[in-house]
mmCIF file of C-alpha atoms in Angstrom:
data_model
loop_
_atom_site.group_PDB
_atom_site.id
_atom_site.type_symbol
_atom_site.label_atom_id
_atom_site.label_comp_id
_atom_site.label_asym_id
_atom_site.label_seq_id
_atom_site.Cartn_x
_atom_site.Cartn_y
_atom_site.Cartn_z
ATOM 1 C CA MET A 1 92.936 53.009 130.533
ATOM 2 C CA ALA A 2 90.299 55.539 131.602
ATOM 3 C CA MET A 3 91.576 59.184 131.698
ATOM 4 C CA LYS A 4 91.581 61.483 134.916
ATOM 5 C CA SER A 5 89.191 64.138 135.221
ATOM 6 C CA ALA A 6 92.356 66.669 134.663
ATOM 7 C CA ASP A 7 93.317 65.075 131.642
ATOM 8 C CA LEU A 8 89.328 65.378 130.290
ATOM 9 C CA ALA A 9 89.002 69.210 131.452
ATOM 10 C CA ARG A 10 91.950 69.658 129.582
ATOM 11 C CA LEU A 11 90.904 67.963 126.642
ATOM 12 C CA LYS A 12 87.303 69.278 126.679
ATOM 13 C CA GLY A 13 88.750 73.321 127.062
ATOM 14 C CA THR A 14 91.130 71.987 123.884
ATOM 15 C CA LYS A 15 88.618 71.166 122.109
ATOM 16 C CA ILE A 16 85.742 75.063 123.549
ATOM 17 C CA MET A 17 89.881 77.072 122.113
ATOM 18 C CA GLY A 18 89.370 75.240 118.452
ATOM 19 C CA GLN A 19 85.769 75.850 118.042
ATOM 20 C CA MET A 20 85.671 79.892 119.012
ATOM 21 C CA LYS A 21 88.757 79.864 116.614
ATOM 22 C CA GLN A 22 86.844 78.722 114.205
ATOM 23 C CA GLU A 23 83.852 80.683 114.486
ATOM 24 C CA ARG A 24 86.102 84.346 114.929
ATOM 25 C CA GLY A 25 87.771 83.388 111.609
ATOM 26 C CA ALA A 26 83.809 82.557 110.184
ATOM 27 C CA GLY A 27 82.597 86.126 110.768
ATOM 28 C CA ARG A 28 85.888 87.779 108.852
ATOM 29 C CA ALA A 29 85.508 90.645 106.763
ATOM 30 C CA ALA A 30 87.652 88.960 103.829
ATOM 31 C CA ASP A 31 84.778 86.592 103.655
ATOM 32 C CA ALA A 32 82.150 89.473 102.735
ATOM 33 C CA PRO A 33 81.544 89.071 98.899
ATOM 34 C CA GLY A 34 83.480 92.113 97.185
ATOM 35 C CA ALA A 35 86.161 91.881 99.675
ATOM 36 C CA ALA A 36 89.776 92.526 99.000
ATOM 37 C CA VAL A 37 91.894 89.085 97.358
ATOM 38 C CA ASP A 38 93.928 87.316 99.266
ATOM 39 C CA LYS A 39 97.913 88.010 98.502
ATOM 40 C CA ARG A 40 98.348 85.444 95.962
ATOM 41 C CA GLU A 41 95.627 86.090 93.430
ATOM 42 C CA GLN A 42 96.450 89.822 94.205
ATOM 43 C CA ARG A 43 100.183 88.687 93.058
ATOM 44 C CA ARG A 44 98.777 86.853 89.938
ATOM 45 C CA ARG A 45 96.796 90.425 88.967
ATOM 46 C CA ASP A 46 99.904 92.455 89.887
ATOM 47 C CA GLN A 47 101.725 89.863 87.602
ATOM 48 C CA ALA A 48 99.288 90.491 85.157
ATOM 49 C CA ALA A 49 99.182 93.912 84.538
ATOM 50 C CA GLY A 50 103.511 94.341 84.477
ATOM 51 C CA LEU A 51 103.565 94.976 88.022
ATOM 52 C CA VAL A 52 106.757 95.216 90.050
ATOM 53 C CA PRO A 53 106.852 94.757 93.902
ATOM 54 C CA PHE A 54 109.508 97.659 94.644
ATOM 55 C CA ALA A 55 110.200 98.667 98.651
ATOM 56 C CA VAL A 56 112.295 102.047 99.652
ATOM 57 C CA LYS A 57 112.756 103.677 102.480
ATOM 58 C CA LEU A 58 111.539 107.374 102.800
ATOM 59 C CA ASP A 59 111.335 110.139 104.934
ATOM 60 C CA HIS A 60 108.474 109.682 107.685
ATOM 61 C CA GLU A 61 107.543 113.362 106.119
ATOM 62 C CA LEU A 62 107.446 112.646 102.150
ATOM 63 C CA ILE A 63 105.412 109.483 103.009
ATOM 64 C CA LYS A 64 102.467 111.590 104.562
ATOM 65 C CA GLN A 65 102.226 114.244 101.865
ATOM 66 C CA VAL A 66 101.860 111.713 99.276
ATOM 67 C CA THR A 67 99.501 109.634 101.222
ATOM 68 C CA ALA A 68 97.527 112.787 102.064
ATOM 69 C CA LEU A 69 97.765 113.307 98.132
ATOM 70 C CA ALA A 70 96.514 109.743 97.441
ATOM 71 C CA GLN A 71 94.054 110.760 100.393
ATOM 72 C CA SER A 72 92.568 113.514 98.512
ATOM 73 C CA ARG A 73 92.137 112.608 94.912
ATOM 74 C CA LYS A 74 91.085 109.358 96.825
ATOM 75 C CA ALA A 75 93.384 106.618 94.370
ATOM 76 C CA SER A 76 95.464 104.396 95.642
ATOM 77 C CA LEU A 77 99.099 104.953 96.945
ATOM 78 C CA THR A 78 100.494 102.915 93.624
ATOM 79 C CA ASP A 79 98.576 104.773 91.362
ATOM 80 C CA VAL A 80 99.953 108.490 93.278
ATOM 81 C CA VAL A 81 103.885 106.850 93.467
ATOM 82 C CA ASP A 82 103.342 106.214 89.771
ATOM 83 C CA GLU A 83 101.906 108.944 88.737
ATOM 84 C CA LEU A 84 104.663 111.222 90.447
ATOM 85 C CA LEU A 85 107.866 108.993 89.178
ATOM 86 C CA ARG A 86 106.650 109.264 85.656
ATOM 87 C CA LYS A 87 106.101 113.447 85.913
ATOM 88 C CA ALA A 88 109.304 113.538 87.590
ATOM 89 C CA LEU A 89 111.098 111.265 84.790
ATOM 90 C CA GLY A 90 109.301 113.326 81.518
ATOM 91 C CA GLU A 91 107.977 109.851 80.507
ATOM 92 C CA PRO A 92 104.373 109.776 79.090
ATOM 93 C CA GLY A 93 101.546 108.673 80.584
ATOM 94 C CA SER A 94 102.259 111.095 83.211
ATOM 95 C CA LYS A 95 98.576 113.415 83.884
#
């Protein structure tokens, strides 16, 4: 059975949209050399380093201060929070 012209146009439009999505995804920054690894690989690396995800709820102003401290030191937020917690607990390894 032959397709109607409206069905052909819809099918062609679907095909074009699929191609556009592929092209948009092909130029992503994550595909560039030296880009960040995917979430699974990062999770594996964190586990190998003995890191555990730990979510907490903190005051917005406190988060802004810690983020600013991390930016001023050009360090990751994780490193700064680790250092601050170790200092507060008096554990070795604090800088």
